[in-house]
Amino acid sequence: MEKQEYTITLYAENTIGMISRIAIIFSRRKINIESLNTSPSEAHGIHRFTIVITESEEVVRKLCRQIEKQVEVLKAYYNTNDEVIWQEQALYKVPTNIVAEKAPIERLLREYGAHAVVIRNDYTVFETAGHREEIDKLTEALAEYNLIEFVRSARIAIIKDSEGFHKKLKEFEQAEPIEEVVENEYLDKQDKIFTM
Amino acid sequence: MNTLEITKDTPHNKLEEKAKKTQLSGSQAVLEALIAEGVDTIFGYPGGAIMPIYDALYDYNDRLKHILVRHEQGGIHAAQGYARTSGKTGVVFATSGPGATNLVTGLADAMIDSNPIVCVTGQVFAHLLGTDAFQETDVINITTPVTKWNYQVTDASEIPAALAKAFYIASTGRPGPVLIDITKNAQLQLFDYEGYTLCHHIRSYRPAPIIRKSYIEEAAKLINQAKKPFVLFGQGVILGKAEEEFKTFIEKTGIPAAWTIMGLSALPTDHPLNVGMLGMHGNYAPNVLTNECDVLIAIGMRFDDRVTGRLDKYAKQAKIIHLDIDPAEIDKNVKTTVPVWGNCKETLPLLTELVAETQHEEWLQKFRMLEQEEINTVITTELQPSEGEMTMGEVINILNELTQDDAVIVTDVGQHQMVACRYARFKQSKSNVTSGGLGTMGFGLPAAIGAWYGAPERTVVAIIGDGGIQMTIQELGTIMQFGAKVKILILNNQFLGMVRQWQQLFHDKRYSFVNITSPDYTTVAQGYHIPGNRIEDRSNLREALMEMLAHDGSYLLEVMVGRENNVFPMVPQGSSVSEIRLK
Ligand SMILES: Cc1ncc(C[n+]2csc(CCOP(=O)(O)OP(=O)(O)O)c2C)c(N)n1
């Protein structure tokens, strides 16, 4: 079966160690994670993971079943790029004098919908969001104008066809949810304990 | 313990208010949880980081039996043996660091063989976590891939909920091992105990999938149309306590049924539809006919590669129905035509209702015919040799006769395991305890101890090779101290037999480091005050086995068997199951 990019969207309890639990499922099968984002979801106490990998559908389907086997995972979906709306964010740091002097830069930024976040004497930081190829192109172009620093975020994605998770969550909530357990309160006080 | 003392000594603190509430230490809460979960036996080994729990245990001695093993690996294998014969959750205690890491092999074994186990490990004080403190290891991260769930407790008040979750997760759905790591401060800390509530629900956890009627209907249709249907069953039948439902199903449909070594004993050996063992060293007929059946019904088994051989040549002609509680098993190895999600205790009766009463005499006859071929070529000489060296098979054969097919047979890993699984006969379910998925040498002796605690009224015979016994031989000490009535049968071929067999067949007889010498086992046993015997001659075999079984207590019998005997039939690795070799 042919490999292509898949976006895995999974919902899990926000507990310590979740990332490593999930990561192990991939690393054990020698599958490289291309991008991973975690953030709170619309449901209380539940985190949303967005993971991008390039694999065949069969592998991705099996992976999602293994992910769902984890006690703390509520649901894992997988989608092709056509089935999601997705974005990555990028920040670019460029010398301010060059931005000011070179007109093509301004055009470039406008073309890619980038805008300034910080303007200082020495440098200016631009921000844009888009698909990876768009960001790649802008990066390439800016490289010619002394791009000082560049960073890109992990992919975030919304599944197009989803009345999805809310309905599922209600199913999960049928019976009373158990009380939340306090997680490692001592670890929050690390600065008082560690001397480094 | 100190904290407890201090509060006792300062009764004027917040007087009445405190007196009303029950204050427990975290350690006491652990033991209260075990009692509430119906635990009666714990296997364990103490150490600094779990001392508060052991200290509390001193006062719970009348309600909780603790078996001090000689190595934590022994502790967890014992708990596995206990779980397998009792059907209950096995419990293990171990200290931090080396104590906890010694559990890892057993956790991996329990994970792949779906044994319900709860391990409680001690951990360093919470404020020391991450500082490379004495005996600190990152137990949670080490055990994550080999546990169904694990959790670190750093505050005493979390203990009741964490243990309730642990028992619920370990025993429900597809069972598995769970580990709770408790920091020392949490064990010592006093907190207001509000009683123990059993856990019945976790928001993110679905123990069993929703049963879909449409799939059951589709499955029934396939079964009713089938000319040559064939059932493969695994441990799911035993774990689901579905032995009766299973029997009713195959009896109504008249379908021949073959088992994986994990499913062994779920169906009595002498049942007319029991056609034998699947897989690499399984029986001839079920392996050959897997590639002839038209509908393959897999029940609570997971198509392990030791069962399927080459996947691309496995049952390609058949429509496949797969009944499993774990949705991730469906399609994992073998593509399924109809999946039947759910506990087979629930799905089998639904299916039985929809299938027609049938007999497949002609088809069954094929199994009988091939079986006869196997009997003539392999089985008779293995079970009833008239001359030459003793065979493992004849030992098992006489054992069956003397125990009337009613013993619990625990095996280690190797040739003797395959021979025991092939030839041991069973009347009751939960009678076969073996390390299936992980193939852990050293499993047999400690698992037998646990198996006896799980079924103390039964005869427990541990069948172990001369290699495997030496991996956990120290557990003889546990037997000595606690009086577990385990019969230890060492089948000594003076080789790491199974590896030697492969070297003979696939590596030009280059016997690289498989020649293993043994101590004088009867003397070793004597040192542990366990009576024993060693025999080299066929003429003494029956009597020696009788003496072992008649002895009221543990007993060690070493039988010297043929050095270079092989286990046949065999599906060579990388071959299709129908290419099984009879010799
Ligand atoms: C812990 C462990 N180490 C190594 C192996 C590989 N192994 C499988 S069978 C076997 C030989 C077992 O020899 P023995 O215990 O004498 O039993 P026999 O095969 O002779 O019956 C070995 C080394 C294993 N299964 N487990």
Tab-separated table of C-alpha atoms and ligand atoms in Angstrom, chain B residues 73 105 306 392 412-419 435 438-443 463-471 490-502 513-514 516 518 521 561-563 565 567, ligand 1:
chain	number	residue	atom	x	y	z
B	73	GLN	CA	11.327	-12.268	39.148
B	105	THR	CA	10.732	-9.822	32.625
B	306	ARG	CA	4.479	-19.352	16.253
B	392	MET	CA	10.042	-36.774	27.460
B	412	ASP	CA	9.135	-23.855	31.679
B	413	VAL	CA	10.363	-23.117	28.160
B	414	GLY	CA	12.002	-25.440	25.674
B	415	GLN	CA	11.497	-28.910	24.255
B	416	HIS	CA	9.913	-30.212	27.447
B	417	GLN	CA	7.357	-27.388	27.229
B	418	MET	CA	6.329	-28.374	23.731
B	419	VAL	CA	6.229	-32.051	24.647
B	435	SER	CA	4.914	-18.842	29.298
B	438	LEU	CA	7.394	-14.348	25.791
B	439	GLY	CA	8.809	-17.857	26.210
B	440	THR	CA	10.550	-17.019	29.460
B	441	MET	CA	13.003	-19.612	30.742
B	442	GLY	CA	12.940	-19.581	34.525
B	443	PHE	CA	9.166	-19.163	34.537
B	463	ILE	CA	7.905	-29.725	34.239
B	464	ILE	CA	11.242	-28.000	33.701
B	465	GLY	CA	14.376	-28.453	31.615
B	466	ASP	CA	17.869	-28.656	33.014
B	467	GLY	CA	18.547	-25.201	31.592
B	468	GLY	CA	15.452	-23.395	32.841
B	469	ILE	CA	15.533	-24.766	36.368
B	470	GLN	CA	18.931	-23.168	36.863
B	471	MET	CA	17.559	-19.757	36.008
B	490	ILE	CA	13.233	-32.019	35.738
B	491	LEU	CA	13.588	-33.517	32.285
B	492	ASN	CA	17.344	-33.511	31.901
B	493	ASN	CA	18.744	-33.932	28.392
B	494	GLN	CA	22.051	-32.296	29.346
B	495	PHE	CA	21.537	-29.725	26.640
B	496	LEU	CA	19.704	-26.487	26.103
B	497	GLY	CA	17.567	-28.840	24.133
B	498	MET	CA	15.391	-26.614	22.011
B	499	VAL	CA	18.313	-24.519	20.834
B	500	ARG	CA	20.284	-27.679	20.155
B	501	GLN	CA	17.413	-29.002	18.039
B	502	TRP	CA	17.520	-25.866	15.887
B	513	PHE	CA	27.186	-23.328	23.749
B	514	VAL	CA	24.171	-25.506	24.328
B	516	ILE	CA	24.939	-27.302	29.919
B	518	SER	CA	23.888	-29.535	36.062
B	521	TYR	CA	19.704	-31.830	41.819
B	561	VAL	CA	16.066	-38.378	28.977
B	562	GLY	CA	17.550	-38.839	25.515
B	563	ARG	CA	20.250	-36.278	24.828
B	565	ASN	CA	15.788	-36.286	20.981
B	567	VAL	CA	10.302	-32.524	19.101
C	1	LIG	C1	15.334	-16.241	29.507
C	1	LIG	C2	15.554	-17.002	28.254
C	1	LIG	N1	16.787	-17.102	27.723
C	1	LIG	C3	16.979	-17.792	26.585
C	1	LIG	C4	15.939	-18.396	25.942
C	1	LIG	C5	16.174	-19.158	24.628
C	1	LIG	N2	15.827	-20.584	24.781
C	1	LIG	C6	14.655	-21.100	24.398
C	1	LIG	S1	14.514	-22.717	24.697
C	1	LIG	C7	16.061	-22.804	25.308
C	1	LIG	C8	16.650	-24.100	25.789
C	1	LIG	C9	15.996	-24.596	27.008
C	1	LIG	O1	16.763	-25.624	27.524
C	1	LIG	P1	16.274	-26.488	28.732
C	1	LIG	O2	15.772	-25.611	29.829
C	1	LIG	O3	17.317	-27.456	29.099
C	1	LIG	O4	14.994	-27.225	28.148
C	1	LIG	P2	14.890	-28.268	26.944
C	1	LIG	O5	14.690	-27.500	25.683
C	1	LIG	O6	16.150	-29.054	26.937
C	1	LIG	O7	13.694	-29.070	27.294
C	1	LIG	C10	16.669	-21.542	25.271
C	1	LIG	C11	18.039	-21.275	25.716
C	1	LIG	C12	14.666	-18.238	26.507
C	1	LIG	N3	13.582	-18.756	25.954
C	1	LIG	N4	14.499	-17.565	27.667
